[in-house]
Amino acid sequence: MKKIKSIQMLIVLWVAICLLVAIGLLTGYSAVVTRNNTMQAAKDALKAEAQSRANFIDAEMEIPLDAGRTLAQALSSKVNSGNSLSRDEVTAMLKEVLVQNPAFFGVSTEWEPNAFDGMDSKFANTENTDETGHFSPYWYRDGNAIALTYLPKLAEDDPAYIYYTIPKQTLQETVTDPYIYPINGKDVLMTSFMTPIVIDGKFYGVAGIDMTLDFLQSYTNQVVEYNAAAELSVFSHSGIIGGATSRAELVGKEISEMHADYEEDLQTIQSGQAIQEEDEGNILSSAPMYFGKSPKPWAVQMSLPIRVITSQASASMWQMIGIGFGVFIITLLVLFFVAGSIAKPIKTVTQSALLLARGDASSSGVIQTEMQAINTRADELGNIGRAFSNLTAYFNEMASHAAEIAQGNLAVNIKPASDQDLLGNAFLKMVANLREQISQLARSAENLNLASSELANASNQAGQATSQ
């Protein structure tokens, strides 16, 4: 700083430092605020999107539930009213439900032993019936055709039989976990929407709809949020994966195949709560889905890499830095010219002062138009310029008086600027003293002339007396 001798550069330097600090603080603060706001906005948007997609899936899943519920109510009312339907009539009813609903994979009903018509033994080992003869027709899609088979009677503790045992035990609607079920030798991944047939509190059987999970996987692959960086997953109540964006190989597998620390995620699913958290560099938003009257919620989970959000915040930060740098450069340029307009008059006055210090009261080395421009300013620099011009004029006047006195002109009229004008008062006193001394010399000369005349007269008189 000590080596900088230009006030213009000093002003520019200090303002530049202050401006850099201010821009740095503002940019840093704005970057933090922008990141936090962007993060919160992304979390809110992700939460809303997860809920929206949960609502969509819930609406799709309610369709088979409604159909199964309606079918169960129709069958129970027929039994309850005593106007029983034949097995063929019920089988035809099931087929019509499947024909009218292309999205359904299968429609079925299964009854307790002899609960439908009391004639299980009569139908044992007949077409589409097993050796027990229990009524369990199942219509399903076989390519472009619709085929009829029966649901085999399984052991109560068989995991593949949960579509029947859970409604029987709970007397509530049930949406099973996605499962593999053999149909005519073919393994099919599906979910069953089963409604118990209950009459006067007694369980008679179930009616329900099967749907494949293709639509879930297809739906999860349609996620396009944040340039397709977001991912959507669908989980059953037990953590079976129903769909995962771009990861069809995980469908039907357990949640542990997707998340190493799956226990907490599984608790979130089973709690039926909407939860948002940060995990493994991602923001996770979970939204529950309750299907019909089933007490066991499923869940959708949307995940978004935090880096995607922070990259947007970083882009905004660099944009702000670019804008700040542009403002900084423009401000410096403006400041350079403003500081120059301040420094130039000071340089001009300084040059005049140096000339005056060397005795050049006329400021011959200064462009007078520059001094005139300074004098016309209305600010402090104008006041300095006018004061210095008055000082220069004062010294010019004193120099003129000194020249007159030097030439012997003591008639010069000196008017001090004020009582504090030391130089003017000194000149005035000097002229007065010179005038007094000259007057005294004049009187002395006059007296000397008079004495000389008297002496000459005396000499003449003495000579005359001697000659006589």
Tab-separated table of N, CA and C in Angstrom, residues 375-445:
chain	number	residue	atom	x	y	z
A	375	ASN	N	-12.659	24.973	-10.771
A	375	ASN	CA	-13.331	26.073	-10.067
A	375	ASN	C	-14.843	26.080	-10.284
A	376	THR	N	-15.277	25.469	-11.383
A	376	THR	CA	-16.720	25.469	-11.667
A	376	THR	C	-17.452	24.326	-10.966
A	377	ARG	N	-16.723	23.397	-10.352
A	377	ARG	CA	-17.366	22.282	-9.653
A	377	ARG	C	-18.054	22.784	-8.394
A	378	ALA	N	-19.140	22.104	-8.036
A	378	ALA	CA	-19.913	22.526	-6.863
A	378	ALA	C	-19.567	21.717	-5.620
A	379	ASP	N	-18.627	20.762	-5.750
A	379	ASP	CA	-18.301	19.914	-4.607
A	379	ASP	C	-17.083	20.444	-3.871
A	380	GLU	N	-16.544	19.609	-2.961
A	380	GLU	CA	-15.395	20.020	-2.158
A	380	GLU	C	-14.166	20.299	-3.012
A	381	LEU	N	-13.993	19.532	-4.111
A	381	LEU	CA	-12.862	19.798	-5.000
A	381	LEU	C	-12.978	21.176	-5.635
A	382	GLY	N	-14.188	21.586	-5.940
A	382	GLY	CA	-14.397	22.939	-6.459
A	382	GLY	C	-14.025	23.980	-5.426
A	383	ASN	N	-14.378	23.704	-4.158
A	383	ASN	CA	-14.002	24.638	-3.084
A	383	ASN	C	-12.490	24.738	-2.955
A	384	ILE	N	-11.804	23.577	-3.047
A	384	ILE	CA	-10.338	23.589	-2.975
A	384	ILE	C	-9.755	24.372	-4.148
A	385	GLY	N	-10.275	24.123	-5.345
A	385	GLY	CA	-9.768	24.819	-6.531
A	385	GLY	C	-9.942	26.318	-6.427
A	386	ARG	N	-11.140	26.736	-5.998
A	386	ARG	CA	-11.375	28.184	-5.884
A	386	ARG	C	-10.511	28.796	-4.790
A	387	ALA	N	-10.346	28.080	-3.684
A	387	ALA	CA	-9.494	28.592	-2.607
A	387	ALA	C	-8.052	28.723	-3.080
A	388	PHE	N	-7.579	27.730	-3.852
A	388	PHE	CA	-6.208	27.802	-4.338
A	388	PHE	C	-6.054	28.906	-5.382
A	389	SER	N	-7.066	29.100	-6.214
A	389	SER	CA	-7.006	30.197	-7.190
A	389	SER	C	-6.942	31.536	-6.473
A	390	ASN	N	-7.712	31.670	-5.396
A	390	ASN	CA	-7.658	32.910	-4.602
A	390	ASN	C	-6.283	33.088	-3.980
A	391	LEU	N	-5.695	31.960	-3.517
A	391	LEU	CA	-4.357	32.030	-2.938
A	391	LEU	C	-3.339	32.464	-3.989
A	392	THR	N	-3.461	31.885	-5.187
A	392	THR	CA	-2.547	32.260	-6.271
A	392	THR	C	-2.708	33.731	-6.631
A	393	ALA	N	-3.945	34.176	-6.698
A	393	ALA	CA	-4.198	35.593	-6.999
A	393	ALA	C	-3.614	36.487	-5.915
A	394	TYR	N	-3.737	36.036	-4.669
A	394	TYR	CA	-3.192	36.807	-3.546
A	394	TYR	C	-1.672	36.940	-3.671
A	395	PHE	N	-1.007	35.795	-3.952
A	395	PHE	CA	0.444	35.853	-4.083
A	395	PHE	C	0.867	36.672	-5.301
A	396	ASN	N	0.084	36.593	-6.379
A	396	ASN	CA	0.375	37.435	-7.548
A	396	ASN	C	0.278	38.913	-7.186
A	397	GLU	N	-0.749	39.237	-6.401
A	397	GLU	CA	-0.930	40.641	-5.984
A	397	GLU	C	0.226	41.096	-5.105
A	398	MET	N	0.626	40.226	-4.159
A	398	MET	CA	1.734	40.579	-3.275
A	398	MET	C	3.035	40.724	-4.072
A	399	ALA	N	3.208	39.817	-5.059
A	399	ALA	CA	4.412	39.899	-5.891
A	399	ALA	C	4.426	41.193	-6.698
A	400	SER	N	3.259	41.604	-7.173
A	400	SER	CA	3.159	42.862	-7.928
A	400	SER	C	3.510	44.050	-7.046
A	401	HIS	N	2.985	44.026	-5.809
A	401	HIS	CA	3.308	45.108	-4.866
A	401	HIS	C	4.801	45.127	-4.573
A	402	ALA	N	5.377	43.928	-4.407
A	402	ALA	CA	6.815	43.873	-4.120
A	402	ALA	C	7.626	44.453	-5.275
A	403	ALA	N	7.183	44.155	-6.508
A	403	ALA	CA	7.885	44.689	-7.680
A	403	ALA	C	7.782	46.208	-7.724
A	404	GLU	N	6.613	46.747	-7.419
A	404	GLU	CA	6.420	48.199	-7.397
A	404	GLU	C	7.325	48.839	-6.357
A	405	ILE	N	7.359	48.206	-5.181
A	405	ILE	CA	8.194	48.762	-4.104
A	405	ILE	C	9.661	48.704	-4.507
A	406	ALA	N	10.036	47.567	-5.151
A	406	ALA	CA	11.429	47.427	-5.576
A	406	ALA	C	11.821	48.509	-6.567
A	407	GLN	N	10.855	48.964	-7.351
A	407	GLN	CA	11.119	50.021	-8.321
A	407	GLN	C	11.011	51.406	-7.687
A	408	GLY	N	10.824	51.462	-6.380
A	408	GLY	CA	10.789	52.736	-5.671
A	408	GLY	C	9.430	53.367	-5.595
A	409	ASN	N	8.418	52.646	-6.009
A	409	ASN	CA	7.057	53.189	-5.950
A	409	ASN	C	6.476	52.873	-4.589
A	410	LEU	N	6.565	53.915	-3.729
A	410	LEU	CA	5.999	53.732	-2.392
A	410	LEU	C	4.572	54.227	-2.305
A	411	ALA	N	4.035	54.611	-3.468
A	411	ALA	CA	2.637	55.063	-3.482
A	411	ALA	C	1.680	53.903	-3.712
A	412	VAL	N	2.250	52.678	-3.769
A	412	VAL	CA	1.406	51.516	-4.013
A	412	VAL	C	0.382	51.378	-2.898
A	413	ASN	N	-0.813	50.969	-3.321
A	413	ASN	CA	-1.926	50.860	-2.365
A	413	ASN	C	-2.074	49.397	-1.951
A	414	ILE	N	-1.613	49.081	-0.779
A	414	ILE	CA	-1.668	47.701	-0.277
A	414	ILE	C	-2.857	47.558	0.651
A	415	LYS	N	-3.693	46.547	0.328
A	415	LYS	CA	-4.874	46.277	1.152
A	415	LYS	C	-4.783	44.848	1.677
A	416	PRO	N	-4.429	44.688	2.947
A	416	PRO	CA	-4.378	43.339	3.524
A	416	PRO	C	-5.746	42.659	3.409
A	417	ALA	N	-5.706	41.327	3.225
A	417	ALA	CA	-6.961	40.580	3.080
A	417	ALA	C	-7.741	40.545	4.381
A	418	SER	N	-7.030	40.563	5.504
A	418	SER	CA	-7.688	40.555	6.811
A	418	SER	C	-6.663	40.924	7.857
A	419	ASP	N	-7.122	40.982	9.093
A	419	ASP	CA	-6.187	41.277	10.176
A	419	ASP	C	-5.172	40.160	10.354
A	420	GLN	N	-5.539	38.964	9.908
A	420	GLN	CA	-4.622	37.830	10.033
A	420	GLN	C	-3.683	37.712	8.831
A	421	ASP	N	-3.795	38.617	7.872
A	421	ASP	CA	-2.952	38.586	6.677
A	421	ASP	C	-1.560	39.081	7.050
A	422	LEU	N	-0.687	38.166	7.470
A	422	LEU	CA	0.647	38.545	7.931
A	422	LEU	C	1.463	39.203	6.823
A	423	LEU	N	1.410	38.578	5.626
A	423	LEU	CA	2.212	39.109	4.526
A	423	LEU	C	1.699	40.481	4.089
A	424	GLY	N	0.415	40.632	3.949
A	424	GLY	CA	-0.152	41.915	3.528
A	424	GLY	C	0.116	43.008	4.542
A	425	ASN	N	-0.068	42.678	5.811
A	425	ASN	CA	0.187	43.668	6.862
A	425	ASN	C	1.674	44.003	6.951
A	426	ALA	N	2.521	42.996	6.703
A	426	ALA	CA	3.973	43.253	6.725
A	426	ALA	C	4.366	44.189	5.590
A	427	PHE	N	3.788	43.937	4.371
A	427	PHE	CA	4.046	44.834	3.248
A	427	PHE	C	3.559	46.242	3.571
A	428	LEU	N	2.392	46.334	4.154
A	428	LEU	CA	1.830	47.648	4.487
A	428	LEU	C	2.732	48.382	5.477
A	429	LYS	N	3.196	47.648	6.496
A	429	LYS	CA	4.070	48.263	7.494
A	429	LYS	C	5.422	48.637	6.881
A	430	MET	N	5.915	47.758	5.990
A	430	MET	CA	7.199	48.034	5.346
A	430	MET	C	7.124	49.307	4.506
A	431	VAL	N	6.048	49.461	3.730
A	431	VAL	CA	5.886	50.658	2.900
A	431	VAL	C	5.792	51.897	3.780
A	432	ALA	N	5.065	51.753	4.896
A	432	ALA	CA	4.920	52.898	5.815
A	432	ALA	C	6.276	53.278	6.398
A	433	ASN	N	7.061	52.270	6.788
A	433	ASN	CA	8.386	52.541	7.345
A	433	ASN	C	9.307	53.180	6.304
A	434	LEU	N	9.227	52.671	5.067
A	434	LEU	CA	10.064	53.250	4.010
A	434	LEU	C	9.683	54.702	3.747
A	435	ARG	N	8.394	54.933	3.752
A	435	ARG	CA	7.939	56.311	3.545
A	435	ARG	C	8.452	57.215	4.675
A	436	GLU	N	8.394	56.713	5.912
A	436	GLU	CA	8.845	57.514	7.057
A	436	GLU	C	10.341	57.771	6.957
A	437	GLN	N	11.116	56.749	6.608
A	437	GLN	CA	12.565	56.919	6.498
A	437	GLN	C	12.936	57.901	5.386
A	438	ILE	N	12.224	57.803	4.264
A	438	ILE	CA	12.500	58.727	3.153
A	438	ILE	C	12.144	60.151	3.558
A	439	SER	N	11.062	60.284	4.303
A	439	SER	CA	10.667	61.628	4.783
A	439	SER	C	11.737	62.184	5.709
A	440	GLN	N	12.248	61.318	6.592
A	440	GLN	CA	13.299	61.769	7.505
A	440	GLN	C	14.559	62.152	6.723
A	441	LEU	N	14.892	61.368	5.728
A	441	LEU	CA	16.061	61.690	4.902
A	441	LEU	C	15.869	63.009	4.167
A	442	ALA	N	14.659	63.225	3.722
A	442	ALA	CA	14.364	64.477	3.009
A	442	ALA	C	14.518	65.666	3.949
A	443	ARG	N	13.999	65.492	5.187
A	443	ARG	CA	14.120	66.602	6.153
A	443	ARG	C	15.581	66.817	6.522
A	444	SER	N	16.301	65.731	6.681
A	444	SER	CA	17.730	65.875	7.019
A	444	SER	C	18.483	66.556	5.886
A	445	ALA	N	18.170	66.251	4.693
A	445	ALA	CA	18.832	66.873	3.536
A	445	ALA	C	18.497	68.343	3.470
